[in-house]
Structure formats: structure tokens, C-alpha cells
């Protein structure tokens, strides 16, 4: 995807705008953040779908599966960051000291995805069309997220980016890794607070719906 984006940008098929860093690094950082978010949604959905029979038979706390799924997402980030480091070395892109803070917005993205996944997991376990619909939604959402392009200064895409909950966290992770400064701090802080509020609500809904899911399994 990075290779395609670079070719499209050089062929003027895609207008990425002012990215501030080499375009390949810009896209790669955006993809790592986006995949972290999407994987944290799908892993919760897939975990409940695959382990519901185990939960129905054993007195196993569902929080253990939730935590294990989240940990799997965070572990999967490590090899992606290694690829980022190799690309940065190849492009001779400098790294500011703020790179040590870059994992924080990635963790918040994973927690935000976990909250969404906990809302959707019981619904998907009962109605499999939810998973198919999620694929369509995340595909559209991907192109509305500034992964391949910088946030425009005006227009419809700027409005969509402003209301996109992923944008400030993705932008902050990218800026902390490559630039050392960011204008996304305030919006990212708000999204962190929203995520902190959404997680217990999602957990409550998950626990409320779980007996129904397990009853349908038996």
C-alpha cells in the first residue's frame, strides 16, 4: 500500500498535500496507526465468535479474553514499528526525542477500537451480517482518514477529518514520531477522555449481552 501510494503521488494521481516528512514515511506511520485501530475492533469480534463455546462450558471470566485480545494487538505493533525504523533509516529521516511518547496515542487508538469491538462483538455473535457491515464501514472510514494525505486546510475533507475520531490520535502518533511537534494535542486529549468514558460503557454492554450470546450457543 505504501508503494502504491508513493507511485500515485509521483504520478499526480493522488494529491497528498504538505506532509512535512518523506511521503513513504508519512503513509507508513498512518497505516500502522490505522491498522492498530481496526485490528483492535476485529480481534474482539473474532475472539467472542470463536471462543463463545468455551465461555459457555467453562467458568471463564470474559475479561481474560478481552485482555488477551488487546494484548495481542499491542504485541502486533512491535514488528510494524521495526519496519518503520528500517524505512526511516533508509530515507535518512531524523527522529526527535518525542518518539518515546508516540506509543501513547497508539495505545489510546487500541483502547478506542476495543471499546467499539466490545459493543459490536455480541451483536456479531448473534447476527453475522454485523461483521460484513463492519468491513464496508471501515473501508469507507479508511479513505476518510488522513492516511494517504495530509488534513486539507479547507473543504469537505477537512470537515470529515475534524469529526473523525481517529484523526487526532493518528496525527499525534505520526507527529511525535517524525516531527517533534503537533497541533493535535488538544483533540487527542479529548479523544482520550471519550475513550476512557466509552470503555466502561462498552464493557457493561458486553457483560449485559453475554448471557444472551451464551444461551444461543448452548
mmCIF file with all atom_site columns, C-alpha atoms in Angstrom:
data_model
loop_
_atom_site.group_PDB
_atom_site.id
_atom_site.type_symbol
_atom_site.label_atom_id
_atom_site.label_alt_id
_atom_site.label_comp_id
_atom_site.label_asym_id
_atom_site.label_entity_id
_atom_site.label_seq_id
_atom_site.pdbx_PDB_ins_code
_atom_site.Cartn_x
_atom_site.Cartn_y
_atom_site.Cartn_z
_atom_site.occupancy
_atom_site.B_iso_or_equiv
_atom_site.pdbx_formal_charge
_atom_site.auth_seq_id
_atom_site.auth_comp_id
_atom_site.auth_asym_id
_atom_site.auth_atom_id
_atom_site.pdbx_PDB_model_num
ATOM 1   C CA . UNK A 1 1   ? 0.000   0.000   0.000   1.00 0.00 ? 1   UNK A CA 1
ATOM 2   C CA . UNK A 1 2   ? 2.896   2.349   0.737   1.00 0.00 ? 2   UNK A CA 1
ATOM 3   C CA . UNK A 1 3   ? 4.434   1.508   -2.653  1.00 0.00 ? 3   UNK A CA 1
ATOM 4   C CA . UNK A 1 4   ? 1.142   2.199   -4.433  1.00 0.00 ? 4   UNK A CA 1
ATOM 5   C CA . UNK A 1 5   ? 0.652   5.482   -2.571  1.00 0.00 ? 5   UNK A CA 1
ATOM 6   C CA . UNK A 1 6   ? 4.157   6.702   -3.474  1.00 0.00 ? 6   UNK A CA 1
ATOM 7   C CA . UNK A 1 7   ? 3.626   5.837   -7.154  1.00 0.00 ? 7   UNK A CA 1
ATOM 8   C CA . UNK A 1 8   ? 0.215   7.524   -7.161  1.00 0.00 ? 8   UNK A CA 1
ATOM 9   C CA . UNK A 1 9   ? 1.653   10.633  -5.542  1.00 0.00 ? 9   UNK A CA 1
ATOM 10  C CA . UNK A 1 10  ? 4.538   10.886  -8.012  1.00 0.00 ? 10  UNK A CA 1
ATOM 11  C CA . UNK A 1 11  ? 2.153   10.349  -10.937 1.00 0.00 ? 11  UNK A CA 1
ATOM 12  C CA . UNK A 1 12  ? -0.037  13.166  -9.550  1.00 0.00 ? 12  UNK A CA 1
ATOM 13  C CA . UNK A 1 13  ? -2.972  10.764  -9.294  1.00 0.00 ? 13  UNK A CA 1
ATOM 14  C CA . UNK A 1 14  ? -3.128  11.466  -5.578  1.00 0.00 ? 14  UNK A CA 1
ATOM 15  C CA . UNK A 1 15  ? -2.663  14.940  -4.096  1.00 0.00 ? 15  UNK A CA 1
ATOM 16  C CA . UNK A 1 16  ? -1.236  14.262  -0.647  1.00 0.00 ? 16  UNK A CA 1
ATOM 17  C CA . UNK A 1 17  ? -0.723  17.900  0.290   1.00 0.00 ? 17  UNK A CA 1
ATOM 18  C CA . UNK A 1 18  ? 2.057   19.113  2.572   1.00 0.00 ? 18  UNK A CA 1
ATOM 19  C CA . UNK A 1 19  ? 3.043   16.049  4.595   1.00 0.00 ? 19  UNK A CA 1
ATOM 20  C CA . UNK A 1 20  ? 6.126   17.629  6.207   1.00 0.00 ? 20  UNK A CA 1
ATOM 21  C CA . UNK A 1 21  ? 8.126   14.370  6.016   1.00 0.00 ? 21  UNK A CA 1
ATOM 22  C CA . UNK A 1 22  ? 9.032   11.951  3.184   1.00 0.00 ? 22  UNK A CA 1
ATOM 23  C CA . UNK A 1 23  ? 5.792   10.631  1.769   1.00 0.00 ? 23  UNK A CA 1
ATOM 24  C CA . UNK A 1 24  ? 6.654   6.953   2.217   1.00 0.00 ? 24  UNK A CA 1
ATOM 25  C CA . UNK A 1 25  ? 7.278   7.540   5.939   1.00 0.00 ? 25  UNK A CA 1
ATOM 26  C CA . UNK A 1 26  ? 4.074   9.577   6.196   1.00 0.00 ? 26  UNK A CA 1
ATOM 27  C CA . UNK A 1 27  ? 1.932   6.796   4.705   1.00 0.00 ? 27  UNK A CA 1
ATOM 28  C CA . UNK A 1 28  ? 3.655   4.030   6.641   1.00 0.00 ? 28  UNK A CA 1
ATOM 29  C CA . UNK A 1 29  ? 3.085   5.744   10.000  1.00 0.00 ? 29  UNK A CA 1
ATOM 30  C CA . UNK A 1 30  ? -0.542  6.348   9.079   1.00 0.00 ? 30  UNK A CA 1
ATOM 31  C CA . UNK A 1 31  ? -1.051  2.707   8.113   1.00 0.00 ? 31  UNK A CA 1
ATOM 32  C CA . UNK A 1 32  ? 0.486   1.423   11.358  1.00 0.00 ? 32  UNK A CA 1
ATOM 33  C CA . UNK A 1 33  ? -1.832  3.635   13.418  1.00 0.00 ? 33  UNK A CA 1
ATOM 34  C CA . UNK A 1 34  ? -4.890  2.741   11.323  1.00 0.00 ? 34  UNK A CA 1
ATOM 35  C CA . UNK A 1 35  ? -4.221  -0.992  11.427  1.00 0.00 ? 35  UNK A CA 1
ATOM 36  C CA . UNK A 1 36  ? -3.777  -0.838  15.193  1.00 0.00 ? 36  UNK A CA 1
ATOM 37  C CA . UNK A 1 37  ? -7.216  0.743   15.473  1.00 0.00 ? 37  UNK A CA 1
ATOM 38  C CA . UNK A 1 38  ? -9.004  -1.651  13.102  1.00 0.00 ? 38  UNK A CA 1
ATOM 39  C CA . UNK A 1 39  ? -7.305  -4.761  14.484  1.00 0.00 ? 39  UNK A CA 1
ATOM 40  C CA . UNK A 1 40  ? -8.407  -3.836  17.997  1.00 0.00 ? 40  UNK A CA 1
ATOM 41  C CA . UNK A 1 41  ? -12.021 -3.829  16.766  1.00 0.00 ? 41  UNK A CA 1
ATOM 42  C CA . UNK A 1 42  ? -11.909 -7.045  14.776  1.00 0.00 ? 42  UNK A CA 1
ATOM 43  C CA . UNK A 1 43  ? -9.922  -9.024  17.356  1.00 0.00 ? 43  UNK A CA 1
ATOM 44  C CA . UNK A 1 44  ? -12.652 -8.528  19.977  1.00 0.00 ? 44  UNK A CA 1
ATOM 45  C CA . UNK A 1 45  ? -15.329 -9.558  17.499  1.00 0.00 ? 45  UNK A CA 1
ATOM 46  C CA . UNK A 1 46  ? -13.404 -12.621 16.321  1.00 0.00 ? 46  UNK A CA 1
ATOM 47  C CA . UNK A 1 47  ? -12.465 -13.658 19.863  1.00 0.00 ? 47  UNK A CA 1
ATOM 48  C CA . UNK A 1 48  ? -16.043 -13.827 21.083  1.00 0.00 ? 48  UNK A CA 1
ATOM 49  C CA . UNK A 1 49  ? -17.190 -15.549 17.884  1.00 0.00 ? 49  UNK A CA 1
ATOM 50  C CA . UNK A 1 50  ? -14.509 -18.230 18.183  1.00 0.00 ? 50  UNK A CA 1
ATOM 51  C CA . UNK A 1 51  ? -14.464 -18.676 21.971  1.00 0.00 ? 51  UNK A CA 1
ATOM 52  C CA . UNK A 1 52  ? -18.178 -18.411 22.788  1.00 0.00 ? 52  UNK A CA 1
ATOM 53  C CA . UNK A 1 53  ? -18.491 -22.197 23.131  1.00 0.00 ? 53  UNK A CA 1
ATOM 54  C CA . UNK A 1 54  ? -15.566 -22.202 25.574  1.00 0.00 ? 54  UNK A CA 1
ATOM 55  C CA . UNK A 1 55  ? -17.187 -19.449 27.633  1.00 0.00 ? 55  UNK A CA 1
ATOM 56  C CA . UNK A 1 56  ? -20.444 -21.426 27.656  1.00 0.00 ? 56  UNK A CA 1
ATOM 57  C CA . UNK A 1 57  ? -18.749 -24.570 29.016  1.00 0.00 ? 57  UNK A CA 1
ATOM 58  C CA . UNK A 1 58  ? -16.201 -23.135 31.435  1.00 0.00 ? 58  UNK A CA 1
ATOM 59  C CA . UNK A 1 59  ? -16.499 -20.620 34.231  1.00 0.00 ? 59  UNK A CA 1
ATOM 60  C CA . UNK A 1 60  ? -14.020 -18.350 32.482  1.00 0.00 ? 60  UNK A CA 1
ATOM 61  C CA . UNK A 1 61  ? -14.114 -14.589 33.118  1.00 0.00 ? 61  UNK A CA 1
ATOM 62  C CA . UNK A 1 62  ? -14.696 -12.825 29.785  1.00 0.00 ? 62  UNK A CA 1
ATOM 63  C CA . UNK A 1 63  ? -12.282 -10.096 30.859  1.00 0.00 ? 63  UNK A CA 1
ATOM 64  C CA . UNK A 1 64  ? -9.432  -12.577 30.387  1.00 0.00 ? 64  UNK A CA 1
ATOM 65  C CA . UNK A 1 65  ? -10.342 -12.976 26.712  1.00 0.00 ? 65  UNK A CA 1
ATOM 66  C CA . UNK A 1 66  ? -10.783 -9.234  26.293  1.00 0.00 ? 66  UNK A CA 1
ATOM 67  C CA . UNK A 1 67  ? -7.386  -8.533  27.846  1.00 0.00 ? 67  UNK A CA 1
ATOM 68  C CA . UNK A 1 68  ? -5.667  -11.262 25.842  1.00 0.00 ? 68  UNK A CA 1
ATOM 69  C CA . UNK A 1 69  ? -7.135  -9.912  22.599  1.00 0.00 ? 69  UNK A CA 1
ATOM 70  C CA . UNK A 1 70  ? -5.993  -6.376  23.412  1.00 0.00 ? 70  UNK A CA 1
ATOM 71  C CA . UNK A 1 71  ? -2.524  -7.614  24.337  1.00 0.00 ? 71  UNK A CA 1
ATOM 72  C CA . UNK A 1 72  ? -2.305  -9.428  21.002  1.00 0.00 ? 72  UNK A CA 1
ATOM 73  C CA . UNK A 1 73  ? -2.989  -6.177  19.172  1.00 0.00 ? 73  UNK A CA 1
ATOM 74  C CA . UNK A 1 74  ? -0.328  -4.289  21.128  1.00 0.00 ? 74  UNK A CA 1
ATOM 75  C CA . UNK A 1 75  ? 2.233   -7.064  20.562  1.00 0.00 ? 75  UNK A CA 1
ATOM 76  C CA . UNK A 1 76  ? 1.492   -6.979  16.821  1.00 0.00 ? 76  UNK A CA 1
ATOM 77  C CA . UNK A 1 77  ? 2.514   -3.313  16.749  1.00 0.00 ? 77  UNK A CA 1
ATOM 78  C CA . UNK A 1 78  ? 6.148   -4.179  17.589  1.00 0.00 ? 78  UNK A CA 1
ATOM 79  C CA . UNK A 1 79  ? 7.183   -5.714  14.219  1.00 0.00 ? 79  UNK A CA 1
ATOM 80  C CA . UNK A 1 80  ? 5.402   -2.879  12.395  1.00 0.00 ? 80  UNK A CA 1
ATOM 81  C CA . UNK A 1 81  ? 7.420   -0.322  14.332  1.00 0.00 ? 81  UNK A CA 1
ATOM 82  C CA . UNK A 1 82  ? 10.558  -2.231  13.380  1.00 0.00 ? 82  UNK A CA 1
ATOM 83  C CA . UNK A 1 83  ? 9.611   -1.804  9.713   1.00 0.00 ? 83  UNK A CA 1
ATOM 84  C CA . UNK A 1 84  ? 9.064   1.911   10.373  1.00 0.00 ? 84  UNK A CA 1
ATOM 85  C CA . UNK A 1 85  ? 12.562  2.163   11.874  1.00 0.00 ? 85  UNK A CA 1
ATOM 86  C CA . UNK A 1 86  ? 14.118  0.459   8.836   1.00 0.00 ? 86  UNK A CA 1
ATOM 87  C CA . UNK A 1 87  ? 12.274  2.785   6.440   1.00 0.00 ? 87  UNK A CA 1
ATOM 88  C CA . UNK A 1 88  ? 13.332  5.839   8.452   1.00 0.00 ? 88  UNK A CA 1
ATOM 89  C CA . UNK A 1 89  ? 16.962  4.714   8.247   1.00 0.00 ? 89  UNK A CA 1
ATOM 90  C CA . UNK A 1 90  ? 16.654  4.153   4.507   1.00 0.00 ? 90  UNK A CA 1
ATOM 91  C CA . UNK A 1 91  ? 15.103  7.598   3.993   1.00 0.00 ? 91  UNK A CA 1
ATOM 92  C CA . UNK A 1 92  ? 17.562  9.189   6.456   1.00 0.00 ? 92  UNK A CA 1
ATOM 93  C CA . UNK A 1 93  ? 14.627  10.659  8.317   1.00 0.00 ? 93  UNK A CA 1
ATOM 94  C CA . UNK A 1 94  ? 15.567  12.118  11.672  1.00 0.00 ? 94  UNK A CA 1
ATOM 95  C CA . UNK A 1 95  ? 13.723  11.078  14.809  1.00 0.00 ? 95  UNK A CA 1
ATOM 96  C CA . UNK A 1 96  ? 13.001  13.610  17.606  1.00 0.00 ? 96  UNK A CA 1
ATOM 97  C CA . UNK A 1 97  ? 13.056  12.720  21.291  1.00 0.00 ? 97  UNK A CA 1
ATOM 98  C CA . UNK A 1 98  ? 9.231   12.797  21.306  1.00 0.00 ? 98  UNK A CA 1
ATOM 99  C CA . UNK A 1 99  ? 9.280   9.400   19.598  1.00 0.00 ? 99  UNK A CA 1
ATOM 100 C CA . UNK A 1 100 ? 9.273   7.873   23.102  1.00 0.00 ? 100 UNK A CA 1
ATOM 101 C CA . UNK A 1 101 ? 5.759   9.340   23.550  1.00 0.00 ? 101 UNK A CA 1
ATOM 102 C CA . UNK A 1 102 ? 4.449   8.030   20.218  1.00 0.00 ? 102 UNK A CA 1
ATOM 103 C CA . UNK A 1 103 ? 3.183   4.698   21.656  1.00 0.00 ? 103 UNK A CA 1
ATOM 104 C CA . UNK A 1 104 ? 0.715   6.593   23.886  1.00 0.00 ? 104 UNK A CA 1
ATOM 105 C CA . UNK A 1 105 ? -1.710  7.646   21.108  1.00 0.00 ? 105 UNK A CA 1
ATOM 106 C CA . UNK A 1 106 ? -1.332  4.165   19.599  1.00 0.00 ? 106 UNK A CA 1
ATOM 107 C CA . UNK A 1 107 ? -2.456  2.659   22.906  1.00 0.00 ? 107 UNK A CA 1
ATOM 108 C CA . UNK A 1 108 ? -5.432  5.037   23.018  1.00 0.00 ? 108 UNK A CA 1
ATOM 109 C CA . UNK A 1 109 ? -6.320  4.016   19.452  1.00 0.00 ? 109 UNK A CA 1
ATOM 110 C CA . UNK A 1 110 ? -6.198  0.372   20.518  1.00 0.00 ? 110 UNK A CA 1
ATOM 111 C CA . UNK A 1 111 ? -8.431  1.116   23.522  1.00 0.00 ? 111 UNK A CA 1
ATOM 112 C CA . UNK A 1 112 ? -10.874 3.070   21.353  1.00 0.00 ? 112 UNK A CA 1
ATOM 113 C CA . UNK A 1 113 ? -11.034 0.157   18.928  1.00 0.00 ? 113 UNK A CA 1
ATOM 114 C CA . UNK A 1 114 ? -11.509 -2.212  21.856  1.00 0.00 ? 114 UNK A CA 1
ATOM 115 C CA . UNK A 1 115 ? -14.493 -0.189  23.075  1.00 0.00 ? 115 UNK A CA 1
ATOM 116 C CA . UNK A 1 116 ? -16.089 -0.311  19.622  1.00 0.00 ? 116 UNK A CA 1
ATOM 117 C CA . UNK A 1 117 ? -15.277 -4.013  19.350  1.00 0.00 ? 117 UNK A CA 1
ATOM 118 C CA . UNK A 1 118 ? -16.939 -4.750  22.709  1.00 0.00 ? 118 UNK A CA 1
ATOM 119 C CA . UNK A 1 119 ? -20.108 -3.038  21.533  1.00 0.00 ? 119 UNK A CA 1
ATOM 120 C CA . UNK A 1 120 ? -20.140 -4.962  18.254  1.00 0.00 ? 120 UNK A CA 1
ATOM 121 C CA . UNK A 1 121 ? -18.893 -8.392  19.404  1.00 0.00 ? 121 UNK A CA 1
ATOM 122 C CA . UNK A 1 122 ? -22.185 -9.599  20.970  1.00 0.00 ? 122 UNK A CA 1
ATOM 123 C CA . UNK A 1 123 ? -24.150 -8.254  18.020  1.00 0.00 ? 123 UNK A CA 1
ATOM 124 C CA . UNK A 1 124 ? -21.875 -10.058 15.575  1.00 0.00 ? 124 UNK A CA 1
ATOM 125 C CA . UNK A 1 125 ? -22.158 -13.282 17.569  1.00 0.00 ? 125 UNK A CA 1
ATOM 126 C CA . UNK A 1 126 ? -25.950 -13.114 17.171  1.00 0.00 ? 126 UNK A CA 1
ATOM 127 C CA . UNK A 1 127 ? -26.148 -11.535 13.715  1.00 0.00 ? 127 UNK A CA 1
ATOM 128 C CA . UNK A 1 128 ? -23.233 -12.297 11.401  1.00 0.00 ? 128 UNK A CA 1
ATOM 129 C CA . UNK A 1 129 ? -24.220 -9.525  8.998   1.00 0.00 ? 129 UNK A CA 1
ATOM 130 C CA . UNK A 1 130 ? -22.751 -7.098  11.534  1.00 0.00 ? 130 UNK A CA 1
ATOM 131 C CA . UNK A 1 131 ? -19.247 -8.296  10.632  1.00 0.00 ? 131 UNK A CA 1
ATOM 132 C CA . UNK A 1 132 ? -19.914 -7.881  6.925   1.00 0.00 ? 132 UNK A CA 1
ATOM 133 C CA . UNK A 1 133 ? -21.259 -4.398  7.503   1.00 0.00 ? 133 UNK A CA 1
ATOM 134 C CA . UNK A 1 134 ? -18.196 -3.533  9.578   1.00 0.00 ? 134 UNK A CA 1
ATOM 135 C CA . UNK A 1 135 ? -15.929 -4.300  6.617   1.00 0.00 ? 135 UNK A CA 1
ATOM 136 C CA . UNK A 1 136 ? -17.840 -1.828  4.451   1.00 0.00 ? 136 UNK A CA 1
ATOM 137 C CA . UNK A 1 137 ? -17.828 0.826   7.180   1.00 0.00 ? 137 UNK A CA 1
ATOM 138 C CA . UNK A 1 138 ? -14.109 0.521   7.921   1.00 0.00 ? 138 UNK A CA 1
ATOM 139 C CA . UNK A 1 139 ? -13.253 0.652   4.196   1.00 0.00 ? 139 UNK A CA 1
ATOM 140 C CA . UNK A 1 140 ? -15.157 3.927   3.829   1.00 0.00 ? 140 UNK A CA 1
ATOM 141 C CA . UNK A 1 141 ? -13.736 5.154   7.146   1.00 0.00 ? 141 UNK A CA 1
ATOM 142 C CA . UNK A 1 142 ? -10.194 4.391   5.945   1.00 0.00 ? 142 UNK A CA 1
ATOM 143 C CA . UNK A 1 143 ? -10.471 6.721   2.975   1.00 0.00 ? 143 UNK A CA 1
ATOM 144 C CA . UNK A 1 144 ? -11.967 9.439   5.202   1.00 0.00 ? 144 UNK A CA 1
ATOM 145 C CA . UNK A 1 145 ? -8.917  9.206   7.476   1.00 0.00 ? 145 UNK A CA 1
ATOM 146 C CA . UNK A 1 146 ? -5.715  11.125  6.588   1.00 0.00 ? 146 UNK A CA 1
ATOM 147 C CA . UNK A 1 147 ? -3.540  8.079   5.993   1.00 0.00 ? 147 UNK A CA 1
ATOM 148 C CA . UNK A 1 148 ? -2.609  8.843   2.377   1.00 0.00 ? 148 UNK A CA 1
ATOM 149 C CA . UNK A 1 149 ? -2.994  12.607  2.570   1.00 0.00 ? 149 UNK A CA 1
ATOM 150 C CA . UNK A 1 150 ? -2.444  15.480  4.967   1.00 0.00 ? 150 UNK A CA 1
ATOM 151 C CA . UNK A 1 151 ? -5.513  17.096  6.529   1.00 0.00 ? 151 UNK A CA 1
ATOM 152 C CA . UNK A 1 152 ? -6.729  19.703  4.000   1.00 0.00 ? 152 UNK A CA 1
ATOM 153 C CA . UNK A 1 153 ? -6.871  23.333  5.061   1.00 0.00 ? 153 UNK A CA 1
ATOM 154 C CA . UNK A 1 154 ? -10.496 23.718  3.894   1.00 0.00 ? 154 UNK A CA 1
ATOM 155 C CA . UNK A 1 155 ? -13.359 21.909  2.226   1.00 0.00 ? 155 UNK A CA 1
ATOM 156 C CA . UNK A 1 156 ? -15.451 18.815  2.903   1.00 0.00 ? 156 UNK A CA 1
ATOM 157 C CA . UNK A 1 157 ? -12.494 16.551  3.629   1.00 0.00 ? 157 UNK A CA 1
ATOM 158 C CA . UNK A 1 158 ? -11.283 18.895  6.338   1.00 0.00 ? 158 UNK A CA 1
ATOM 159 C CA . UNK A 1 159 ? -14.740 18.765  7.956   1.00 0.00 ? 159 UNK A CA 1
ATOM 160 C CA . UNK A 1 160 ? -14.805 14.976  7.766   1.00 0.00 ? 160 UNK A CA 1
ATOM 161 C CA . UNK A 1 161 ? -11.298 14.793  9.228   1.00 0.00 ? 161 UNK A CA 1
ATOM 162 C CA . UNK A 1 162 ? -12.269 17.153  12.046  1.00 0.00 ? 162 UNK A CA 1
ATOM 163 C CA . UNK A 1 163 ? -15.149 14.863  13.056  1.00 0.00 ? 163 UNK A CA 1
ATOM 164 C CA . UNK A 1 164 ? -13.167 11.663  12.545  1.00 0.00 ? 164 UNK A CA 1
ATOM 165 C CA . UNK A 1 165 ? -12.226 10.286  15.997  1.00 0.00 ? 165 UNK A CA 1
ATOM 166 C CA . UNK A 1 166 ? -9.152  8.546   14.589  1.00 0.00 ? 166 UNK A CA 1
ATOM 167 C CA . UNK A 1 167 ? -7.622  11.674  13.014  1.00 0.00 ? 167 UNK A CA 1
ATOM 168 C CA . UNK A 1 168 ? -6.175  13.419  16.105  1.00 0.00 ? 168 UNK A CA 1
ATOM 169 C CA . UNK A 1 169 ? -4.717  10.243  17.609  1.00 0.00 ? 169 UNK A CA 1
ATOM 170 C CA . UNK A 1 170 ? -3.248  9.104   14.297  1.00 0.00 ? 170 UNK A CA 1
ATOM 171 C CA . UNK A 1 171 ? -1.876  12.580  13.621  1.00 0.00 ? 171 UNK A CA 1
ATOM 172 C CA . UNK A 1 172 ? -0.352  12.849  17.090  1.00 0.00 ? 172 UNK A CA 1
ATOM 173 C CA . UNK A 1 173 ? 1.365   9.458   16.790  1.00 0.00 ? 173 UNK A CA 1
ATOM 174 C CA . UNK A 1 174 ? 2.761   10.472  13.399  1.00 0.00 ? 174 UNK A CA 1
ATOM 175 C CA . UNK A 1 175 ? 3.905   13.908  14.585  1.00 0.00 ? 175 UNK A CA 1
ATOM 176 C CA . UNK A 1 176 ? 5.568   12.605  17.740  1.00 0.00 ? 176 UNK A CA 1
ATOM 177 C CA . UNK A 1 177 ? 7.467   10.026  15.706  1.00 0.00 ? 177 UNK A CA 1
ATOM 178 C CA . UNK A 1 178 ? 8.698   12.264  12.903  1.00 0.00 ? 178 UNK A CA 1
ATOM 179 C CA . UNK A 1 179 ? 8.244   15.968  13.675  1.00 0.00 ? 179 UNK A CA 1
ATOM 180 C CA . UNK A 1 180 ? 8.575   16.504  17.416  1.00 0.00 ? 180 UNK A CA 1
ATOM 181 C CA . UNK A 1 181 ? 5.676   18.997  17.495  1.00 0.00 ? 181 UNK A CA 1
ATOM 182 C CA . UNK A 1 182 ? 1.972   18.587  16.880  1.00 0.00 ? 182 UNK A CA 1
ATOM 183 C CA . UNK A 1 183 ? -1.225  20.610  16.665  1.00 0.00 ? 183 UNK A CA 1
ATOM 184 C CA . UNK A 1 184 ? -3.292  17.538  17.578  1.00 0.00 ? 184 UNK A CA 1
ATOM 185 C CA . UNK A 1 185 ? -2.654  17.560  21.340  1.00 0.00 ? 185 UNK A CA 1
ATOM 186 C CA . UNK A 1 186 ? -5.982  19.121  22.358  1.00 0.00 ? 186 UNK A CA 1
ATOM 187 C CA . UNK A 1 187 ? -8.140  16.991  20.071  1.00 0.00 ? 187 UNK A CA 1
ATOM 188 C CA . UNK A 1 188 ? -6.184  13.864  21.032  1.00 0.00 ? 188 UNK A CA 1
ATOM 189 C CA . UNK A 1 189 ? -6.707  14.639  24.722  1.00 0.00 ? 189 UNK A CA 1
ATOM 190 C CA . UNK A 1 190 ? -10.444 14.952  24.146  1.00 0.00 ? 190 UNK A CA 1
ATOM 191 C CA . UNK A 1 191 ? -10.482 11.618  22.320  1.00 0.00 ? 191 UNK A CA 1
ATOM 192 C CA . UNK A 1 192 ? -8.575  10.069  25.220  1.00 0.00 ? 192 UNK A CA 1
ATOM 193 C CA . UNK A 1 193 ? -11.288 11.263  27.606  1.00 0.00 ? 193 UNK A CA 1
ATOM 194 C CA . UNK A 1 194 ? -14.003 9.963   25.260  1.00 0.00 ? 194 UNK A CA 1
ATOM 195 C CA . UNK A 1 195 ? -12.237 6.600   25.105  1.00 0.00 ? 195 UNK A CA 1
ATOM 196 C CA . UNK A 1 196 ? -11.939 6.479   28.899  1.00 0.00 ? 196 UNK A CA 1
ATOM 197 C CA . UNK A 1 197 ? -15.705 7.015   29.150  1.00 0.00 ? 197 UNK A CA 1
ATOM 198 C CA . UNK A 1 198 ? -16.589 4.614   26.319  1.00 0.00 ? 198 UNK A CA 1
ATOM 199 C CA . UNK A 1 199 ? -14.606 1.645   27.653  1.00 0.00 ? 199 UNK A CA 1
ATOM 200 C CA . UNK A 1 200 ? -16.644 1.005   30.833  1.00 0.00 ? 200 UNK A CA 1
ATOM 201 C CA . UNK A 1 201 ? -19.886 1.555   28.904  1.00 0.00 ? 201 UNK A CA 1
ATOM 202 C CA . UNK A 1 202 ? -18.778 -0.939  26.274  1.00 0.00 ? 202 UNK A CA 1
ATOM 203 C CA . UNK A 1 203 ? -17.723 -3.429  28.952  1.00 0.00 ? 203 UNK A CA 1
ATOM 204 C CA . UNK A 1 204 ? -21.101 -3.056  30.679  1.00 0.00 ? 204 UNK A CA 1
ATOM 205 C CA . UNK A 1 205 ? -22.972 -3.683  27.408  1.00 0.00 ? 205 UNK A CA 1
ATOM 206 C CA . UNK A 1 206 ? -20.717 -6.658  26.658  1.00 0.00 ? 206 UNK A CA 1
ATOM 207 C CA . UNK A 1 207 ? -21.381 -8.254  30.042  1.00 0.00 ? 207 UNK A CA 1
ATOM 208 C CA . UNK A 1 208 ? -25.099 -7.497  29.742  1.00 0.00 ? 208 UNK A CA 1
ATOM 209 C CA . UNK A 1 209 ? -25.365 -9.128  26.311  1.00 0.00 ? 209 UNK A CA 1
ATOM 210 C CA . UNK A 1 210 ? -23.022 -12.056 27.001  1.00 0.00 ? 210 UNK A CA 1
ATOM 211 C CA . UNK A 1 211 ? -25.609 -14.319 28.730  1.00 0.00 ? 211 UNK A CA 1
ATOM 212 C CA . UNK A 1 212 ? -27.865 -13.988 25.691  1.00 0.00 ? 212 UNK A CA 1
ATOM 213 C CA . UNK A 1 213 ? -24.989 -14.899 23.384  1.00 0.00 ? 213 UNK A CA 1
ATOM 214 C CA . UNK A 1 214 ? -24.030 -17.922 25.510  1.00 0.00 ? 214 UNK A CA 1
ATOM 215 C CA . UNK A 1 215 ? -27.658 -19.056 25.706  1.00 0.00 ? 215 UNK A CA 1
ATOM 216 C CA . UNK A 1 216 ? -27.853 -19.058 21.916  1.00 0.00 ? 216 UNK A CA 1
ATOM 217 C CA . UNK A 1 217 ? -24.612 -21.082 21.824  1.00 0.00 ? 217 UNK A CA 1
ATOM 218 C CA . UNK A 1 218 ? -25.989 -23.872 24.027  1.00 0.00 ? 218 UNK A CA 1
#
